[in-house]
Amino acid sequence: RGGPGRGQGCTLKQIHLNVTDLGLGYRSSEEMIFRYCSGPCRKSQTNYDKILYNLANNRKLPPKDTPSQACCRPTAFDDDLSFLDDNLVYHTVRKHSARKCGCV
Amino acid sequence: AVVRKNDCLNAAKACNLNDTCKKYRSAYISPCTSRVSTAEVCNKRKCHKALRQFFDKVPPKHSYGMLFCSCPPNDQTACSERRRQTIVPVCSYEEKQRPNCLELQASCKTNYICRSRLADFFVNCQPESRSLSGCLKENYADCLLAYSGLIGTVMTPNYLRSPKISVSPYCDCSNSGNSKDDCDKFAEFFTENTCLRNAIQAFGNGTDVGMWQPMSPV
Protein backbone atom coordinates (compact mmCIF):
# COMPACT_ATOMS: atom_id res chain seq x y z
CA ARG A 1 0.00 0.00 0.00
CA GLY A 2 0.90 3.62 -0.34
CA GLY A 3 2.58 5.85 -2.81
CA PRO A 4 6.20 6.88 -3.01
CA GLY A 5 7.77 7.70 0.35
CA ARG A 6 4.59 7.32 2.33
CA GLY A 7 5.05 9.36 5.49
CA GLN A 8 3.34 8.37 8.70
CA GLY A 9 2.07 11.84 9.38
CA CYS A 10 0.86 12.53 5.84
CA THR A 11 -2.77 11.41 5.59
CA LEU A 12 -5.94 11.85 3.56
CA LYS A 13 -8.56 14.09 5.16
CA GLN A 14 -11.99 15.18 3.97
CA ILE A 15 -14.45 18.01 4.37
CA HIS A 16 -18.02 18.51 3.15
CA LEU A 17 -18.28 21.63 0.98
CA ASN A 18 -20.65 23.52 -1.28
CA VAL A 19 -19.49 23.54 -4.91
CA THR A 20 -19.35 27.35 -4.65
CA ASP A 21 -16.77 27.06 -1.81
CA LEU A 22 -14.22 25.65 -4.27
CA GLY A 23 -13.66 29.17 -5.59
CA LEU A 24 -13.47 27.97 -9.20
CA GLY A 25 -16.16 30.40 -10.30
CA TYR A 26 -19.10 27.97 -10.39
CA ARG A 27 -22.45 29.04 -9.00
CA SER A 28 -24.27 25.90 -7.97
CA SER A 29 -26.32 24.84 -4.96
CA GLU A 30 -24.88 21.32 -5.14
CA GLU A 31 -22.55 19.87 -2.51
CA MET A 32 -19.53 17.58 -2.49
CA ILE A 33 -16.81 15.90 -0.43
CA PHE A 34 -13.35 17.44 -0.85
CA ARG A 35 -10.40 15.23 0.14
CA TYR A 36 -6.92 16.63 0.71
CA CYS A 37 -3.47 15.57 1.91
CA SER A 38 -1.99 16.97 5.06
CA GLY A 39 0.67 16.16 7.62
CA PRO A 40 4.47 16.21 8.09
CA CYS A 41 6.91 14.30 5.88
CA ARG A 42 10.03 14.18 8.03
CA LYS A 43 10.14 10.41 8.57
CA SER A 44 10.03 9.48 4.92
CA GLN A 45 13.18 11.28 3.85
CA THR A 46 15.35 9.65 1.22
CA ASN A 47 19.10 10.07 0.95
CA TYR A 48 18.31 12.67 -1.69
CA ASP A 49 16.41 14.75 0.87
CA LYS A 50 19.17 14.35 3.51
CA ILE A 51 21.89 15.37 1.05
CA LEU A 52 19.93 18.42 -0.04
CA TYR A 53 19.41 19.45 3.57
CA ASN A 54 23.13 19.02 4.37
CA LEU A 55 24.26 20.86 1.25
CA ALA A 56 21.95 23.78 1.99
CA ASN A 57 23.12 23.96 5.61
CA ASN A 58 26.78 23.82 4.63
CA ARG A 59 26.27 26.44 1.90
CA LYS A 60 27.49 24.06 -0.79
CA LEU A 61 24.63 24.96 -3.12
CA PRO A 62 24.48 28.07 -5.27
CA PRO A 63 23.08 30.80 -2.96
CA LYS A 64 19.76 31.33 -4.81
CA ASP A 65 18.93 27.61 -5.09
CA THR A 66 16.62 26.23 -2.44
CA PRO A 67 15.22 22.92 -3.72
CA SER A 68 12.02 21.77 -2.01
CA GLN A 69 11.96 19.10 0.67
CA ALA A 70 9.47 16.22 0.56
CA CYS A 71 5.88 17.42 0.61
CA CYS A 72 2.60 15.73 1.55
CA ARG A 73 0.79 15.71 -1.81
CA PRO A 74 -1.84 13.67 -3.67
CA THR A 75 -0.36 10.66 -5.48
CA ALA A 76 -3.78 9.80 -7.00
CA PHE A 77 -6.93 11.81 -7.58
CA ASP A 78 -10.57 11.09 -6.87
CA ASP A 79 -13.13 10.38 -9.61
CA ASP A 80 -14.39 13.36 -11.59
CA LEU A 81 -17.15 15.49 -10.12
CA SER A 82 -20.16 16.63 -12.16
CA PHE A 83 -22.86 19.05 -11.10
CA LEU A 84 -25.61 21.22 -12.54
CA ASP A 85 -25.12 24.96 -11.98
CA ASP A 86 -27.79 27.52 -11.12
CA ASN A 87 -28.31 28.25 -14.84
CA LEU A 88 -28.95 24.53 -15.49
CA VAL A 89 -25.62 23.95 -17.23
CA TYR A 90 -23.58 20.85 -16.39
CA HIS A 91 -19.91 21.06 -15.45
CA THR A 92 -17.35 18.36 -14.79
CA VAL A 93 -14.18 19.04 -12.81
CA ARG A 94 -11.17 16.74 -12.92
CA LYS A 95 -8.28 16.20 -10.51
CA HIS A 96 -10.04 18.32 -7.94
CA SER A 97 -9.82 16.03 -4.92
CA ALA A 98 -7.20 13.60 -3.57
CA ARG A 99 -7.60 9.82 -3.34
CA LYS A 100 -4.12 8.82 -2.01
CA CYS A 101 -1.38 10.81 -0.35
CA GLY A 102 2.35 10.45 -0.19
CA CYS A 103 5.53 12.36 0.66
CA VAL A 104 6.96 13.14 -2.74
CA ALA B 1 -36.58 34.76 2.01
CA VAL B 2 -38.52 31.52 2.13
CA VAL B 3 -36.28 28.53 1.44
CA ARG B 4 -38.25 26.37 -0.95
CA LYS B 5 -37.96 22.64 -0.68
CA ASN B 6 -36.30 21.19 -3.77
CA ASP B 7 -36.23 17.38 -3.68
CA CYS B 8 -34.42 17.19 -7.02
CA LEU B 9 -31.60 19.40 -5.72
CA ASN B 10 -31.45 17.39 -2.49
CA ALA B 11 -31.16 14.16 -4.48
CA ALA B 12 -28.27 15.62 -6.52
CA LYS B 13 -26.51 16.66 -3.30
CA ALA B 14 -26.97 13.18 -1.84
CA CYS B 15 -25.57 11.62 -5.03
CA ASN B 16 -22.34 13.60 -4.96
CA LEU B 17 -21.79 12.70 -1.29
CA ASN B 18 -21.95 8.98 -2.22
CA ASP B 19 -18.82 7.68 -3.97
CA THR B 20 -20.63 5.21 -6.24
CA CYS B 21 -23.34 7.62 -7.34
CA LYS B 22 -20.88 10.46 -7.84
CA LYS B 23 -18.58 8.28 -9.96
CA TYR B 24 -21.30 6.97 -12.30
CA ARG B 25 -23.04 10.34 -12.49
CA SER B 26 -19.94 12.10 -13.80
CA ALA B 27 -19.25 9.02 -15.97
CA TYR B 28 -22.41 9.83 -17.99
CA ILE B 29 -22.47 13.61 -17.69
CA SER B 30 -18.99 13.79 -19.20
CA PRO B 31 -19.78 12.01 -22.50
CA CYS B 32 -23.29 13.51 -22.63
CA THR B 33 -21.90 17.07 -22.46
CA SER B 34 -18.70 16.75 -24.56
CA ARG B 35 -18.97 18.18 -28.04
CA VAL B 36 -17.35 15.84 -30.57
CA SER B 37 -17.59 17.99 -33.72
CA THR B 38 -19.14 21.21 -34.96
CA ALA B 39 -22.07 19.16 -36.25
CA GLU B 40 -22.77 17.04 -33.16
CA VAL B 41 -23.23 18.15 -29.57
CA CYS B 42 -22.04 14.79 -28.20
CA ASN B 43 -21.40 11.15 -28.92
CA LYS B 44 -24.94 9.88 -28.35
CA ARG B 45 -23.91 6.22 -28.36
CA LYS B 46 -21.41 6.77 -25.53
CA CYS B 47 -23.89 8.95 -23.63
CA HIS B 48 -26.59 6.24 -23.83
CA LYS B 49 -24.17 3.52 -22.76
CA ALA B 50 -23.01 5.53 -19.73
CA LEU B 51 -26.64 6.30 -18.79
CA ARG B 52 -27.48 2.57 -18.86
CA GLN B 53 -24.48 1.93 -16.61
CA PHE B 54 -25.63 4.59 -14.18
CA PHE B 55 -29.03 2.93 -13.74
CA ASP B 56 -27.41 -0.55 -13.64
CA LYS B 57 -24.79 0.21 -11.00
CA VAL B 58 -26.17 2.94 -8.75
CA PRO B 59 -28.60 1.86 -5.99
CA PRO B 60 -32.20 3.01 -6.72
CA LYS B 61 -32.20 5.15 -3.58
CA HIS B 62 -29.84 7.51 -5.41
CA SER B 63 -30.62 6.94 -9.12
CA TYR B 64 -34.43 7.03 -8.63
CA GLY B 65 -33.96 9.84 -6.13
CA MET B 66 -32.81 12.06 -8.97
CA LEU B 67 -35.03 10.66 -11.74
CA PHE B 68 -38.30 10.46 -9.78
CA CYS B 69 -37.89 13.36 -7.36
CA SER B 70 -41.11 15.21 -6.61
CA CYS B 71 -41.66 18.86 -7.41
CA PRO B 72 -44.39 21.23 -6.25
CA PRO B 73 -47.18 21.35 -8.88
CA ASN B 74 -46.71 25.08 -9.54
CA ASP B 75 -42.94 24.77 -9.99
CA GLN B 76 -41.79 25.04 -13.58
CA THR B 77 -38.13 25.90 -13.13
CA ALA B 78 -35.86 25.14 -10.18
CA CYS B 79 -37.12 21.66 -9.40
CA SER B 80 -38.91 20.39 -12.53
CA GLU B 81 -36.31 21.70 -14.92
CA ARG B 82 -33.55 20.08 -12.88
CA ARG B 83 -35.48 16.80 -13.03
CA ARG B 84 -35.85 17.17 -16.80
CA GLN B 85 -32.09 17.75 -17.07
CA THR B 86 -31.20 14.54 -15.18
CA ILE B 87 -30.62 12.52 -18.37
CA VAL B 88 -28.89 15.45 -20.21
CA PRO B 89 -31.72 15.61 -22.79
CA VAL B 90 -29.82 17.79 -25.27
CA CYS B 91 -27.67 14.73 -25.98
CA SER B 92 -29.60 11.64 -24.83
CA TYR B 93 -33.11 12.71 -25.87
CA GLU B 94 -33.45 15.42 -28.49
CA GLU B 95 -32.83 14.84 -32.18
CA LYS B 96 -32.69 17.18 -35.16
CA GLN B 97 -36.08 15.87 -36.22
CA ARG B 98 -38.87 14.29 -34.20
CA PRO B 99 -39.62 10.87 -35.74
CA ASN B 100 -43.03 9.20 -35.83
CA CYS B 101 -43.49 7.03 -32.71
CA LEU B 102 -44.26 3.85 -34.68
CA GLU B 103 -41.09 4.35 -36.72
CA LEU B 104 -39.14 4.78 -33.51
CA GLN B 105 -40.75 1.64 -32.11
CA ALA B 106 -39.72 -0.28 -35.24
CA SER B 107 -36.14 0.92 -34.87
CA CYS B 108 -36.19 -0.08 -31.19
CA LYS B 109 -37.25 -3.59 -32.17
CA THR B 110 -34.11 -4.04 -34.28
CA ASN B 111 -31.95 -3.76 -31.15
CA TYR B 112 -32.15 -6.58 -28.61
CA ILE B 113 -31.62 -4.39 -25.53
CA CYS B 114 -34.26 -1.90 -26.62
CA ARG B 115 -36.71 -4.61 -27.71
CA SER B 116 -36.59 -6.44 -24.38
CA ARG B 117 -36.71 -3.28 -22.28
CA LEU B 118 -39.69 -1.90 -24.18
CA ALA B 119 -41.47 -5.24 -23.70
CA ASP B 120 -40.74 -5.06 -19.93
CA PHE B 121 -42.12 -1.54 -19.80
CA PHE B 122 -45.38 -2.56 -21.51
CA VAL B 123 -45.81 -5.53 -19.15
CA ASN B 124 -44.87 -3.85 -15.87
CA CYS B 125 -46.51 -0.44 -16.32
CA GLN B 126 -49.79 -1.70 -17.83
CA PRO B 127 -52.55 0.53 -16.43
CA GLU B 128 -55.72 -0.96 -14.92
CA SER B 129 -58.40 1.52 -13.94
CA ARG B 130 -60.20 -0.95 -11.63
CA SER B 131 -57.17 -1.51 -9.41
CA LEU B 132 -56.42 0.78 -6.47
CA SER B 133 -52.81 1.20 -7.57
CA GLY B 134 -53.80 2.02 -11.15
CA CYS B 135 -51.65 -0.87 -12.35
CA LEU B 136 -52.53 -4.31 -13.68
CA LYS B 137 -49.46 -5.78 -11.98
CA GLU B 138 -49.71 -4.02 -8.67
CA ASN B 139 -45.99 -3.48 -8.26
CA TYR B 140 -44.70 0.08 -8.55
CA ALA B 141 -41.06 -0.96 -8.12
CA ASP B 142 -41.21 -3.18 -11.23
CA CYS B 143 -42.82 -0.40 -13.25
CA LEU B 144 -40.15 2.14 -12.20
CA LEU B 145 -37.40 -0.38 -12.99
CA ALA B 146 -38.86 -1.03 -16.44
CA TYR B 147 -39.26 2.70 -17.14
CA SER B 148 -35.70 3.56 -16.04
CA GLY B 149 -34.48 0.62 -18.14
CA LEU B 150 -35.57 2.48 -21.28
CA ILE B 151 -33.10 5.28 -20.54
CA GLY B 152 -30.10 4.80 -22.78
CA THR B 153 -32.05 3.15 -25.62
CA VAL B 154 -33.56 4.86 -28.70
CA MET B 155 -36.81 4.87 -26.68
CA THR B 156 -35.23 7.08 -23.97
CA PRO B 157 -38.18 8.86 -22.35
CA ASN B 158 -38.15 12.19 -20.53
CA TYR B 159 -40.54 14.48 -18.67
CA LEU B 160 -42.57 16.84 -20.83
CA ARG B 161 -42.93 20.47 -19.80
CA SER B 162 -46.41 19.96 -18.43
CA PRO B 163 -48.13 20.86 -15.14
CA LYS B 164 -48.85 17.18 -14.40
CA ILE B 165 -46.38 14.31 -14.61
CA SER B 166 -46.21 13.29 -18.23
CA VAL B 167 -43.36 11.54 -20.02
CA SER B 168 -42.64 10.63 -23.62
CA PRO B 169 -39.91 9.31 -25.89
CA TYR B 170 -38.73 11.84 -28.49
CA CYS B 171 -41.41 11.19 -31.12
CA ASP B 172 -44.92 12.21 -32.13
CA CYS B 173 -47.82 10.93 -34.22
CA SER B 174 -47.72 13.34 -37.14
CA ASN B 175 -47.43 11.61 -40.51
CA SER B 176 -49.02 8.43 -39.15
CA GLY B 177 -51.34 7.92 -42.11
CA ASN B 178 -53.65 4.95 -41.56
CA SER B 179 -51.83 4.01 -38.35
CA LYS B 180 -52.87 7.15 -36.47
CA ASP B 181 -54.88 5.19 -33.87
CA ASP B 182 -52.07 2.71 -33.23
CA CYS B 183 -49.60 5.53 -32.91
CA ASP B 184 -51.78 7.48 -30.48
CA LYS B 185 -52.25 4.34 -28.38
CA PHE B 186 -48.49 3.83 -28.25
CA ALA B 187 -47.76 7.47 -27.37
CA GLU B 188 -50.46 7.58 -24.69
CA PHE B 189 -48.96 4.56 -22.95
CA PHE B 190 -46.21 7.03 -22.02
CA THR B 191 -47.99 10.38 -21.75
CA GLU B 192 -51.29 9.32 -20.15
CA ASN B 193 -50.30 6.27 -18.12
CA THR B 194 -51.98 6.28 -14.68
CA CYS B 195 -49.96 3.30 -13.47
CA LEU B 196 -46.63 4.93 -14.30
CA ARG B 197 -47.77 8.32 -12.98
CA ASN B 198 -48.89 6.79 -9.67
CA ALA B 199 -45.64 4.82 -9.38
CA ILE B 200 -43.55 7.97 -9.91
CA GLN B 201 -45.68 9.96 -7.46
CA ALA B 202 -45.53 7.22 -4.82
CA PHE B 203 -41.74 7.18 -5.03
CA GLY B 204 -41.53 10.97 -4.91
CA ASN B 205 -43.83 11.17 -1.90
CA GLY B 206 -41.81 8.52 -0.13
CA THR B 207 -44.76 6.14 -0.09
CA ASP B 208 -43.48 2.60 0.32
CA VAL B 209 -43.35 1.09 -3.14
CA GLY B 210 -43.74 -2.36 -1.59
CA MET B 211 -47.20 -1.56 -0.28
CA TRP B 212 -48.91 -2.42 -3.55
CA GLN B 213 -47.28 -5.80 -3.89
CA PRO B 214 -49.91 -8.53 -3.85
CA MET B 215 -49.99 -10.58 -0.67
CA SER B 216 -48.20 -13.87 -1.02
CA PRO B 217 -50.54 -16.87 -0.91
CA VAL B 218 -50.82 -18.43 2.53
Coordinates of C-alpha atoms in Angstrom, one line a residue:
Chain A
R1 CA 0.0 0.0 0.0
G2 CA 0.9 3.6 -0.3
G3 CA 2.6 5.8 -2.8
P4 CA 6.2 6.9 -3.0
G5 CA 7.8 7.7 0.4
R6 CA 4.6 7.3 2.3
G7 CA 5.1 9.4 5.5
Q8 CA 3.3 8.4 8.7
G9 CA 2.1 11.8 9.4
C10 CA 0.9 12.5 5.8
T11 CA -2.8 11.4 5.6
L12 CA -5.9 11.9 3.6
K13 CA -8.6 14.1 5.2
Q14 CA -12.0 15.2 4.0
I15 CA -14.5 18.0 4.4
H16 CA -18.0 18.5 3.2
L17 CA -18.3 21.6 1.0
N18 CA -20.6 23.5 -1.3
V19 CA -19.5 23.5 -4.9
T20 CA -19.3 27.3 -4.7
D21 CA -16.8 27.1 -1.8
L22 CA -14.2 25.6 -4.3
G23 CA -13.7 29.2 -5.6
L24 CA -13.5 28.0 -9.2
G25 CA -16.2 30.4 -10.3
Y26 CA -19.1 28.0 -10.4
R27 CA -22.5 29.0 -9.0
S28 CA -24.3 25.9 -8.0
S29 CA -26.3 24.8 -5.0
E30 CA -24.9 21.3 -5.1
E31 CA -22.6 19.9 -2.5
M32 CA -19.5 17.6 -2.5
I33 CA -16.8 15.9 -0.4
F34 CA -13.4 17.4 -0.9
R35 CA -10.4 15.2 0.1
Y36 CA -6.9 16.6 0.7
C37 CA -3.5 15.6 1.9
S38 CA -2.0 17.0 5.1
G39 CA 0.7 16.2 7.6
P40 CA 4.5 16.2 8.1
C41 CA 6.9 14.3 5.9
R42 CA 10.0 14.2 8.0
K43 CA 10.1 10.4 8.6
S44 CA 10.0 9.5 4.9
Q45 CA 13.2 11.3 3.8
T46 CA 15.3 9.6 1.2
N47 CA 19.1 10.1 1.0
Y48 CA 18.3 12.7 -1.7
D49 CA 16.4 14.7 0.9
K50 CA 19.2 14.4 3.5
I51 CA 21.9 15.4 1.1
L52 CA 19.9 18.4 0.0
Y53 CA 19.4 19.5 3.6
N54 CA 23.1 19.0 4.4
L55 CA 24.3 20.9 1.2
A56 CA 21.9 23.8 2.0
N57 CA 23.1 24.0 5.6
N58 CA 26.8 23.8 4.6
R59 CA 26.3 26.4 1.9
K60 CA 27.5 24.1 -0.8
L61 CA 24.6 25.0 -3.1
P62 CA 24.5 28.1 -5.3
P63 CA 23.1 30.8 -3.0
K64 CA 19.8 31.3 -4.8
D65 CA 18.9 27.6 -5.1
T66 CA 16.6 26.2 -2.4
P67 CA 15.2 22.9 -3.7
S68 CA 12.0 21.8 -2.0
Q69 CA 12.0 19.1 0.7
A70 CA 9.5 16.2 0.6
C71 CA 5.9 17.4 0.6
C72 CA 2.6 15.7 1.5
R73 CA 0.8 15.7 -1.8
P74 CA -1.8 13.7 -3.7
T75 CA -0.4 10.7 -5.5
A76 CA -3.8 9.8 -7.0
F77 CA -6.9 11.8 -7.6
D78 CA -10.6 11.1 -6.9
D79 CA -13.1 10.4 -9.6
D80 CA -14.4 13.4 -11.6
L81 CA -17.1 15.5 -10.1
S82 CA -20.2 16.6 -12.2
F83 CA -22.9 19.1 -11.1
L84 CA -25.6 21.2 -12.5
D85 CA -25.1 25.0 -12.0
D86 CA -27.8 27.5 -11.1
N87 CA -28.3 28.3 -14.8
L88 CA -28.9 24.5 -15.5
V89 CA -25.6 24.0 -17.2
Y90 CA -23.6 20.9 -16.4
H91 CA -19.9 21.1 -15.4
T92 CA -17.3 18.4 -14.8
V93 CA -14.2 19.0 -12.8
R94 CA -11.2 16.7 -12.9
K95 CA -8.3 16.2 -10.5
H96 CA -10.0 18.3 -7.9
S97 CA -9.8 16.0 -4.9
A98 CA -7.2 13.6 -3.6
R99 CA -7.6 9.8 -3.3
K100 CA -4.1 8.8 -2.0
C101 CA -1.4 10.8 -0.4
G102 CA 2.3 10.5 -0.2
C103 CA 5.5 12.4 0.7
V104 CA 7.0 13.1 -2.7
Chain B
A1 CA -36.6 34.8 2.0
V2 CA -38.5 31.5 2.1
V3 CA -36.3 28.5 1.4
R4 CA -38.3 26.4 -1.0
K5 CA -38.0 22.6 -0.7
N6 CA -36.3 21.2 -3.8
D7 CA -36.2 17.4 -3.7
C8 CA -34.4 17.2 -7.0
L9 CA -31.6 19.4 -5.7
N10 CA -31.4 17.4 -2.5
A11 CA -31.2 14.2 -4.5
A12 CA -28.3 15.6 -6.5
K13 CA -26.5 16.7 -3.3
A14 CA -27.0 13.2 -1.8
C15 CA -25.6 11.6 -5.0
N16 CA -22.3 13.6 -5.0
L17 CA -21.8 12.7 -1.3
N18 CA -22.0 9.0 -2.2
D19 CA -18.8 7.7 -4.0
T20 CA -20.6 5.2 -6.2
C21 CA -23.3 7.6 -7.3
K22 CA -20.9 10.5 -7.8
K23 CA -18.6 8.3 -10.0
Y24 CA -21.3 7.0 -12.3
R25 CA -23.0 10.3 -12.5
S26 CA -19.9 12.1 -13.8
A27 CA -19.3 9.0 -16.0
Y28 CA -22.4 9.8 -18.0
I29 CA -22.5 13.6 -17.7
S30 CA -19.0 13.8 -19.2
P31 CA -19.8 12.0 -22.5
C32 CA -23.3 13.5 -22.6
T33 CA -21.9 17.1 -22.5
S34 CA -18.7 16.8 -24.6
R35 CA -19.0 18.2 -28.0
V36 CA -17.4 15.8 -30.6
S37 CA -17.6 18.0 -33.7
T38 CA -19.1 21.2 -35.0
A39 CA -22.1 19.2 -36.3
E40 CA -22.8 17.0 -33.2
V41 CA -23.2 18.1 -29.6
C42 CA -22.0 14.8 -28.2
N43 CA -21.4 11.1 -28.9
K44 CA -24.9 9.9 -28.3
R45 CA -23.9 6.2 -28.4
K46 CA -21.4 6.8 -25.5
C47 CA -23.9 8.9 -23.6
H48 CA -26.6 6.2 -23.8
K49 CA -24.2 3.5 -22.8
A50 CA -23.0 5.5 -19.7
L51 CA -26.6 6.3 -18.8
R52 CA -27.5 2.6 -18.9
Q53 CA -24.5 1.9 -16.6
F54 CA -25.6 4.6 -14.2
F55 CA -29.0 2.9 -13.7
D56 CA -27.4 -0.5 -13.6
K57 CA -24.8 0.2 -11.0
V58 CA -26.2 2.9 -8.8
P59 CA -28.6 1.9 -6.0
P60 CA -32.2 3.0 -6.7
K61 CA -32.2 5.2 -3.6
H62 CA -29.8 7.5 -5.4
S63 CA -30.6 6.9 -9.1
Y64 CA -34.4 7.0 -8.6
G65 CA -34.0 9.8 -6.1
M66 CA -32.8 12.1 -9.0
L67 CA -35.0 10.7 -11.7
F68 CA -38.3 10.5 -9.8
C69 CA -37.9 13.4 -7.4
S70 CA -41.1 15.2 -6.6
C71 CA -41.7 18.9 -7.4
P72 CA -44.4 21.2 -6.3
P73 CA -47.2 21.4 -8.9
N74 CA -46.7 25.1 -9.5
D75 CA -42.9 24.8 -10.0
Q76 CA -41.8 25.0 -13.6
T77 CA -38.1 25.9 -13.1
A78 CA -35.9 25.1 -10.2
C79 CA -37.1 21.7 -9.4
S80 CA -38.9 20.4 -12.5
E81 CA -36.3 21.7 -14.9
R82 CA -33.5 20.1 -12.9
R83 CA -35.5 16.8 -13.0
R84 CA -35.8 17.2 -16.8
Q85 CA -32.1 17.7 -17.1
T86 CA -31.2 14.5 -15.2
I87 CA -30.6 12.5 -18.4
V88 CA -28.9 15.4 -20.2
P89 CA -31.7 15.6 -22.8
V90 CA -29.8 17.8 -25.3
C91 CA -27.7 14.7 -26.0
S92 CA -29.6 11.6 -24.8
Y93 CA -33.1 12.7 -25.9
E94 CA -33.4 15.4 -28.5
E95 CA -32.8 14.8 -32.2
K96 CA -32.7 17.2 -35.2
Q97 CA -36.1 15.9 -36.2
R98 CA -38.9 14.3 -34.2
P99 CA -39.6 10.9 -35.7
N100 CA -43.0 9.2 -35.8
C101 CA -43.5 7.0 -32.7
L102 CA -44.3 3.9 -34.7
E103 CA -41.1 4.3 -36.7
L104 CA -39.1 4.8 -33.5
Q105 CA -40.8 1.6 -32.1
A106 CA -39.7 -0.3 -35.2
S107 CA -36.1 0.9 -34.9
C108 CA -36.2 -0.1 -31.2
K109 CA -37.3 -3.6 -32.2
T110 CA -34.1 -4.0 -34.3
N111 CA -32.0 -3.8 -31.1
Y112 CA -32.1 -6.6 -28.6
I113 CA -31.6 -4.4 -25.5
C114 CA -34.3 -1.9 -26.6
R115 CA -36.7 -4.6 -27.7
S116 CA -36.6 -6.4 -24.4
R117 CA -36.7 -3.3 -22.3
L118 CA -39.7 -1.9 -24.2
A119 CA -41.5 -5.2 -23.7
D120 CA -40.7 -5.1 -19.9
F121 CA -42.1 -1.5 -19.8
F122 CA -45.4 -2.6 -21.5
V123 CA -45.8 -5.5 -19.2
N124 CA -44.9 -3.8 -15.9
C125 CA -46.5 -0.4 -16.3
Q126 CA -49.8 -1.7 -17.8
P127 CA -52.6 0.5 -16.4
E128 CA -55.7 -1.0 -14.9
S129 CA -58.4 1.5 -13.9
R130 CA -60.2 -1.0 -11.6
S131 CA -57.2 -1.5 -9.4
L132 CA -56.4 0.8 -6.5
S133 CA -52.8 1.2 -7.6
G134 CA -53.8 2.0 -11.2
C135 CA -51.7 -0.9 -12.4
L136 CA -52.5 -4.3 -13.7
K137 CA -49.5 -5.8 -12.0
E138 CA -49.7 -4.0 -8.7
N139 CA -46.0 -3.5 -8.3
Y140 CA -44.7 0.1 -8.6
A141 CA -41.1 -1.0 -8.1
D142 CA -41.2 -3.2 -11.2
C143 CA -42.8 -0.4 -13.2
L144 CA -40.1 2.1 -12.2
L145 CA -37.4 -0.4 -13.0
A146 CA -38.9 -1.0 -16.4
Y147 CA -39.3 2.7 -17.1
S148 CA -35.7 3.6 -16.0
G149 CA -34.5 0.6 -18.1
L150 CA -35.6 2.5 -21.3
I151 CA -33.1 5.3 -20.5
G152 CA -30.1 4.8 -22.8
T153 CA -32.1 3.2 -25.6
V154 CA -33.6 4.9 -28.7
M155 CA -36.8 4.9 -26.7
T156 CA -35.2 7.1 -24.0
P157 CA -38.2 8.9 -22.3
N158 CA -38.2 12.2 -20.5
Y159 CA -40.5 14.5 -18.7
L160 CA -42.6 16.8 -20.8
R161 CA -42.9 20.5 -19.8
S162 CA -46.4 20.0 -18.4
P163 CA -48.1 20.9 -15.1
K164 CA -48.9 17.2 -14.4
I165 CA -46.4 14.3 -14.6
S166 CA -46.2 13.3 -18.2
V167 CA -43.4 11.5 -20.0
S168 CA -42.6 10.6 -23.6
P169 CA -39.9 9.3 -25.9
Y170 CA -38.7 11.8 -28.5
C171 CA -41.4 11.2 -31.1
D172 CA -44.9 12.2 -32.1
C173 CA -47.8 10.9 -34.2
S174 CA -47.7 13.3 -37.1
N175 CA -47.4 11.6 -40.5
S176 CA -49.0 8.4 -39.2
G177 CA -51.3 7.9 -42.1
N178 CA -53.6 4.9 -41.6
S179 CA -51.8 4.0 -38.4
K180 CA -52.9 7.2 -36.5
D181 CA -54.9 5.2 -33.9
D182 CA -52.1 2.7 -33.2
C183 CA -49.6 5.5 -32.9
D184 CA -51.8 7.5 -30.5
K185 CA -52.2 4.3 -28.4
F186 CA -48.5 3.8 -28.3
A187 CA -47.8 7.5 -27.4
E188 CA -50.5 7.6 -24.7
F189 CA -49.0 4.6 -23.0
F190 CA -46.2 7.0 -22.0
T191 CA -48.0 10.4 -21.8
E192 CA -51.3 9.3 -20.1
N193 CA -50.3 6.3 -18.1
T194 CA -52.0 6.3 -14.7
C195 CA -50.0 3.3 -13.5
L196 CA -46.6 4.9 -14.3
R197 CA -47.8 8.3 -13.0
N198 CA -48.9 6.8 -9.7
A199 CA -45.6 4.8 -9.4
I200 CA -43.6 8.0 -9.9
Q201 CA -45.7 10.0 -7.5
A202 CA -45.5 7.2 -4.8
F203 CA -41.7 7.2 -5.0
G204 CA -41.5 11.0 -4.9
N205 CA -43.8 11.2 -1.9
G206 CA -41.8 8.5 -0.1
T207 CA -44.8 6.1 -0.1
D208 CA -43.5 2.6 0.3
V209 CA -43.3 1.1 -3.1
G210 CA -43.7 -2.4 -1.6
M211 CA -47.2 -1.6 -0.3
W212 CA -48.9 -2.4 -3.6
Q213 CA -47.3 -5.8 -3.9
P214 CA -49.9 -8.5 -3.8
M215 CA -50.0 -10.6 -0.7
S216 CA -48.2 -13.9 -1.0
P217 CA -50.5 -16.9 -0.9
V218 CA -50.8 -18.4 2.5

